[in-house]
Amino acid sequence: MDMSQYLGMFIEEARDHIQSLNDNMLKLEENPEDLQLVNEIFRSAHTLKGMAGTMGFVNMQKLTHAMENVLAAARDGKLKVNPNIMDILFKTVDALEAYLDVIVATGTEGQEANSHLVNALNAILGKPAEDMAVSSTSKAGKKYEYDEFVVRAIERAWTQGFNVYKFDVELDQNCLLKSARAYLVFRAVEEFGEIIHSKPSVQDIEDEKFDFEFSITVISKQPLEKIRERILSISEIREVKALEIKSGEVGRAEEKEEIEEVQQETQVQETVKVVRQQKQEPVQKTSKTVRVDIERLDVLMNLVSELIIIKSRIEGLAKKYNDRQYEESIEYLERITTSLHDAVMKVRMVPVERVFSRFPRMMRDLARELGKEFELVMSGEDTEVDRTIVDELGDPLIHLLRNAADHGIEDPEERVKNGKPRSGLIKLSAYHDGNNVVIEVEDDGKGIDLEKVKQKAIEKGLLKEDQIDLSDQEIIDFLFMPSFSTKDKVTNLSGRGVGLDVVKTKIEQLGGMVEVKTQKGKGTKFIIRLPLTLAIIQALLVTVHDEIYAIPVASIREIVDVAKEDIKVVQKGKEIIMLRNQVIPIKHLHSIVGLEPVLDKKKFTVVIVRRGEKLTGIIVDRLLGQQDIVIKSLGKYLEGIRLISGATILGDGAVAMILDPNMLTV
Amino acid sequence: MEQYLIFRLADEHYGLSVNHIENIEKLMPITRVPHTKEYVKGVINLRGEIVPVIDLCEKIGVEKEEFGEETRILIVNWKGEFKVGLIIDEVLDVVYLSKEDFDQATRDRNEFKFSIAKYNGLLINIINLEDVLFEKAEEV
């Protein structure tokens, strides 16, 4: 049977299990006595083992099996978890993740057997290294292991003069309906004797939970060869290995019994769960979920975008007719498209937890690696953002968190000396702020040494020595320049600056921005502000000459009319206006987009845009109004035009450029 | 044998392998994109898709003609990565050219190198799409 169709499901589910292994192991590390957690971990490992086995990933199966044994011992109180054991378990989880990565890339688990880990796990239980082969899967071994019940049946059979045979049946690779084939084998064998054991279990065989092989143990008075031939006479059987089990070759497999017990246990729990779910169903409908391929959602999103474009087009046409019914229908259409848009957006929203969840583990490793002490506190994991954004957030956040750990947090001794608690604190939080989502990475470390940054900027020739009147913010901006590092020795983790320019570029690509607040000796805070969605935004359409531009409404503070005489020219020809006692620099959109400004007007329309706390006024010719626009990329050929964040198609089919507000501010 | 689209730029004949060409469109409104190269005329709305358009005459340095009735935009697809529209003066023909039709000689025009093919007594400059779409390193 072709397993590839299950591969996607396997990968998704294995990811979930590995994540929960990581999560629970981190918790266990803090509460080593918590048996509940050990149980959880055991269950994940056990399921993972079963899944890997079903998919034919033997190495992965062996590793999880060894892990499961250790966990079983811990659960039964035969073993106490200690940091050493935890380390090995964490490494095992890493190895499992590596398997999964290989599986994602190639569809096979690869060659890595991870025998050192299997040995290490076995060593915890005091098993010798060569015992690593899973006893129940060994076929060539002279000793046959069964559980107590089967062993007794076998012994009884011998005393009654029966023979005991074991048949390893291998089905043809092209065999469809494996379970039906197996059933035929069972029925054929039962003509001659009694099947007292099968591996996998009859239940699993019926559910097709086996590869192409299964083995059965039979008691019979008939000769071995006769039964073997009968099995081979069934079509699509590739090979039957028949063995007679002689007395003295049978052993009791204690460990296996245990696993069976666990299986029963989990089965019971599963039925309990099902029952409970059925009970809750009328109350809690939200628990019904479906996994959907993101590509299908993208298609849906595109269709909604098209609908919004055609809607604005029809709205434009409607103005020509003055028909009431026509207008009403259009209003109705407008309501439906808006709701549809909202609904599709919501489907695409996922909690930032998706990215956050891997950080506790990363920070734990980082603390060990750096020899520092700090705690990671996360909040707002349930804040939802568009899936496309969440997917891109991982890398920038890793940079910032590493940055905080490596450069922000001081060594424990230094902290104590400065009157701080020995252990540092790194906070990662997310929250909604209007149409934005804000993500903050904050540490209570030593803060950014602005003087040092300035020195470095001079050294690199980015700053002249006499330029001393720089604001703190302007100095901090140097950190975001490519290959700017304040660390004298760049570690393999990060050099402050080496990653920061990447962070900034990435966030700006996503239509967001990064701010830094720092206080010497108190700590540093990186604030990332991102739009909730990338695809459809509210924009203000403006004109300069005969060109139409869209400015995202989210970045507009207000719109004012300014008389010509109120525009003042300050140092080096910079134009400013005063708005409620605040100085606001202004720019002509004409010049920004490379056109001649119109200067001989009495009144100018100024759109005030903000970037963080900075305000800039943009002079435009005329306002066309506000509308939902669909953001379309300019494509790979035109990428890298910093001023333009995309294009949109207007109601009449014309194209308008969307201005990147981050580039508008001075 | 490969199929080529033969078209006119000013008073010269040019050819481009049809494998690259997705569509031939009539001239449509082009929206200027600020801060781009002179030969990038802007973008068009190709049935909901935003496609950049470049003026082939300007790009390869042929004398420019006013856009007219016969002006067309060849929509080319670069390896499935992006689409670009090439503005040309007139589409003439689609022909099969075999190796024998190609002359040994090549022709240089500015930084571009054209292969020369002979067809019905005409000399055709065969365009290498990669040269047209990407800036040469020394230009940067």
mmCIF file of N, CA and C in Angstrom, chain A residues 306 547 549 592-595 632-634 636-638 641 643-644 647-649 653-657, chain B residues 31-36 39-40 42-45 48-50 52 54 81-84 132-134:
data_model
loop_
_atom_site.group_PDB
_atom_site.id
_atom_site.type_symbol
_atom_site.label_atom_id
_atom_site.label_comp_id
_atom_site.label_asym_id
_atom_site.label_seq_id
_atom_site.Cartn_x
_atom_site.Cartn_y
_atom_site.Cartn_z
ATOM 1 N N GLU A 306 -10.322 39.400 -5.635
ATOM 2 C CA GLU A 306 -10.908 39.707 -6.934
ATOM 3 C C GLU A 306 -12.317 40.260 -6.753
ATOM 4 N N GLU A 547 -1.337 61.022 -11.452
ATOM 5 C CA GLU A 547 -1.053 59.697 -10.909
ATOM 6 C C GLU A 547 -1.779 59.497 -9.588
ATOM 7 N N TYR A 549 -1.954 57.443 -5.987
ATOM 8 C CA TYR A 549 -1.192 56.648 -5.027
ATOM 9 C C TYR A 549 -2.074 56.281 -3.846
ATOM 10 N N ILE A 592 8.881 63.084 -4.070
ATOM 11 C CA ILE A 592 9.186 61.727 -3.622
ATOM 12 C C ILE A 592 9.062 60.746 -4.782
ATOM 13 N N VAL A 593 8.050 60.919 -5.616
ATOM 14 C CA VAL A 593 7.855 59.970 -6.713
ATOM 15 C C VAL A 593 8.497 60.455 -8.014
ATOM 16 N N GLY A 594 9.308 61.532 -7.917
ATOM 17 C CA GLY A 594 10.048 61.972 -9.086
ATOM 18 C C GLY A 594 9.267 62.840 -10.056
ATOM 19 N N LEU A 595 8.369 63.638 -9.552
ATOM 20 C CA LEU A 595 7.640 64.574 -10.413
ATOM 21 C C LEU A 595 7.887 65.999 -9.913
ATOM 22 N N LYS A 632 -1.156 43.876 -4.114
ATOM 23 C CA LYS A 632 -0.528 42.916 -5.018
ATOM 24 C C LYS A 632 0.955 43.256 -5.114
ATOM 25 N N SER A 633 1.744 42.208 -5.159
ATOM 26 C CA SER A 633 3.185 42.438 -5.225
ATOM 27 C C SER A 633 3.562 42.921 -6.624
ATOM 28 N N LEU A 634 4.622 43.692 -6.704
ATOM 29 C CA LEU A 634 5.085 44.154 -8.011
ATOM 30 C C LEU A 634 5.846 43.051 -8.741
ATOM 31 N N LYS A 636 8.845 39.799 -8.838
ATOM 32 C CA LYS A 636 10.270 39.649 -8.591
ATOM 33 C C LYS A 636 11.110 40.588 -9.444
ATOM 34 N N TYR A 637 10.606 40.885 -10.648
ATOM 35 C CA TYR A 637 11.410 41.700 -11.541
ATOM 36 C C TYR A 637 11.625 43.108 -11.000
ATOM 37 N N LEU A 638 10.622 43.623 -10.297
ATOM 38 C CA LEU A 638 10.738 44.999 -9.797
ATOM 39 C C LEU A 638 11.015 45.060 -8.305
ATOM 40 N N ILE A 641 12.213 48.144 -4.769
ATOM 41 C CA ILE A 641 11.917 49.570 -4.800
ATOM 42 C C ILE A 641 11.400 49.921 -3.414
ATOM 43 N N LEU A 643 10.409 52.563 -1.833
ATOM 44 C CA LEU A 643 9.308 53.473 -1.589
ATOM 45 C C LEU A 643 7.939 52.813 -1.774
ATOM 46 N N ILE A 644 7.883 51.827 -2.640
ATOM 47 C CA ILE A 644 6.610 51.222 -3.009
ATOM 48 C C ILE A 644 6.470 49.862 -2.344
ATOM 49 N N ALA A 647 1.262 47.159 -5.376
ATOM 50 C CA ALA A 647 0.349 47.872 -6.254
ATOM 51 C C ALA A 647 -1.049 47.369 -5.982
ATOM 52 N N THR A 648 -2.019 48.125 -6.422
ATOM 53 C CA THR A 648 -3.387 47.658 -6.274
ATOM 54 C C THR A 648 -4.145 47.987 -7.545
ATOM 55 N N ILE A 649 -5.223 47.213 -7.765
ATOM 56 C CA ILE A 649 -6.035 47.465 -8.947
ATOM 57 C C ILE A 649 -7.295 48.197 -8.499
ATOM 58 N N GLY A 653 -10.064 49.360 -13.116
ATOM 59 C CA GLY A 653 -9.053 48.509 -13.728
ATOM 60 C C GLY A 653 -7.667 49.134 -13.768
ATOM 61 N N ALA A 654 -7.582 50.422 -13.410
ATOM 62 C CA ALA A 654 -6.277 51.070 -13.410
ATOM 63 C C ALA A 654 -5.437 50.568 -12.232
ATOM 64 N N VAL A 655 -4.137 50.743 -12.350
ATOM 65 C CA VAL A 655 -3.240 50.297 -11.297
ATOM 66 C C VAL A 655 -2.766 51.513 -10.507
ATOM 67 N N ALA A 656 -2.719 51.398 -9.187
ATOM 68 C CA ALA A 656 -2.156 52.466 -8.365
ATOM 69 C C ALA A 656 -1.058 51.884 -7.494
ATOM 70 N N MET A 657 -0.012 52.673 -7.268
ATOM 71 C CA MET A 657 1.091 52.232 -6.421
ATOM 72 C C MET A 657 0.732 52.459 -4.951
ATOM 73 N N THR B 31 0.898 52.005 -15.819
ATOM 74 C CA THR B 31 1.085 52.883 -14.669
ATOM 75 C C THR B 31 2.571 52.996 -14.348
ATOM 76 N N ARG B 32 3.041 54.220 -14.290
ATOM 77 C CA ARG B 32 4.454 54.444 -14.033
ATOM 78 C C ARG B 32 4.832 53.989 -12.621
ATOM 79 N N VAL B 33 5.976 53.411 -12.463
ATOM 80 C CA VAL B 33 6.471 53.047 -11.138
ATOM 81 C C VAL B 33 7.668 53.937 -10.830
ATOM 82 N N PRO B 34 7.591 54.732 -9.764
ATOM 83 C CA PRO B 34 8.702 55.630 -9.462
ATOM 84 C C PRO B 34 9.976 54.864 -9.137
ATOM 85 N N HIS B 35 11.088 55.527 -9.303
ATOM 86 C CA HIS B 35 12.395 54.974 -8.935
ATOM 87 C C HIS B 35 12.729 53.675 -9.641
ATOM 88 N N THR B 36 12.417 53.618 -10.931
ATOM 89 C CA THR B 36 12.849 52.449 -11.703
ATOM 90 C C THR B 36 13.685 52.964 -12.871
ATOM 91 N N TYR B 39 13.911 52.536 -18.993
ATOM 92 C CA TYR B 39 13.209 51.651 -19.933
ATOM 93 C C TYR B 39 12.060 50.878 -19.300
ATOM 94 N N VAL B 40 11.974 50.885 -17.967
ATOM 95 C CA VAL B 40 10.819 50.248 -17.317
ATOM 96 C C VAL B 40 9.661 51.231 -17.402
ATOM 97 N N GLY B 42 6.583 50.834 -16.549
ATOM 98 C CA GLY B 42 5.621 50.766 -15.449
ATOM 99 C C GLY B 42 5.005 49.394 -15.366
ATOM 100 N N VAL B 43 3.777 49.341 -14.869
ATOM 101 C CA VAL B 43 3.102 48.044 -14.745
ATOM 102 C C VAL B 43 1.734 48.102 -15.420
ATOM 103 N N ILE B 44 1.262 46.944 -15.849
ATOM 104 C CA ILE B 44 -0.087 46.860 -16.409
ATOM 105 C C ILE B 44 -0.929 45.905 -15.573
ATOM 106 N N ASN B 45 -2.227 46.059 -15.703
ATOM 107 C CA ASN B 45 -3.158 45.142 -15.054
ATOM 108 C C ASN B 45 -3.536 44.086 -16.081
ATOM 109 N N GLY B 48 -6.025 41.167 -13.754
ATOM 110 C CA GLY B 48 -5.908 40.978 -12.309
ATOM 111 C C GLY B 48 -4.489 40.740 -11.833
ATOM 112 N N GLU B 49 -3.586 40.562 -12.746
ATOM 113 C CA GLU B 49 -2.205 40.324 -12.348
ATOM 114 C C GLU B 49 -1.381 41.571 -12.684
ATOM 115 N N ILE B 50 -0.492 41.954 -11.776
ATOM 116 C CA ILE B 50 0.340 43.119 -12.024
ATOM 117 C C ILE B 50 1.600 42.668 -12.765
ATOM 118 N N PRO B 52 5.088 43.984 -14.840
ATOM 119 C CA PRO B 52 5.962 45.085 -15.252
ATOM 120 C C PRO B 52 6.127 45.082 -16.780
ATOM 121 N N ILE B 54 8.549 46.612 -20.019
ATOM 122 C CA ILE B 54 9.734 47.360 -20.419
ATOM 123 C C ILE B 54 9.686 47.631 -21.908
ATOM 124 N N GLU B 81 9.252 32.290 -12.703
ATOM 125 C CA GLU B 81 9.531 33.133 -11.539
ATOM 126 C C GLU B 81 8.807 34.465 -11.612
ATOM 127 N N PHE B 82 8.787 35.045 -12.779
ATOM 128 C CA PHE B 82 8.051 36.297 -12.932
ATOM 129 C C PHE B 82 7.678 36.506 -14.388
ATOM 130 N N LYS B 83 6.733 37.428 -14.583
ATOM 131 C CA LYS B 83 6.331 37.769 -15.943
ATOM 132 C C LYS B 83 6.769 39.195 -16.225
ATOM 133 N N VAL B 84 7.129 39.452 -17.461
ATOM 134 C CA VAL B 84 7.471 40.803 -17.872
ATOM 135 C C VAL B 84 6.855 41.030 -19.246
ATOM 136 N N VAL B 132 18.227 40.650 -21.982
ATOM 137 C CA VAL B 132 17.288 41.756 -21.958
ATOM 138 C C VAL B 132 16.739 41.997 -20.554
ATOM 139 N N LEU B 133 16.510 40.893 -19.850
ATOM 140 C CA LEU B 133 15.844 41.035 -18.556
ATOM 141 C C LEU B 133 16.776 41.434 -17.426
ATOM 142 N N PHE B 134 18.023 41.044 -17.523
ATOM 143 C CA PHE B 134 18.895 41.298 -16.385
ATOM 144 C C PHE B 134 20.004 42.275 -16.726
#
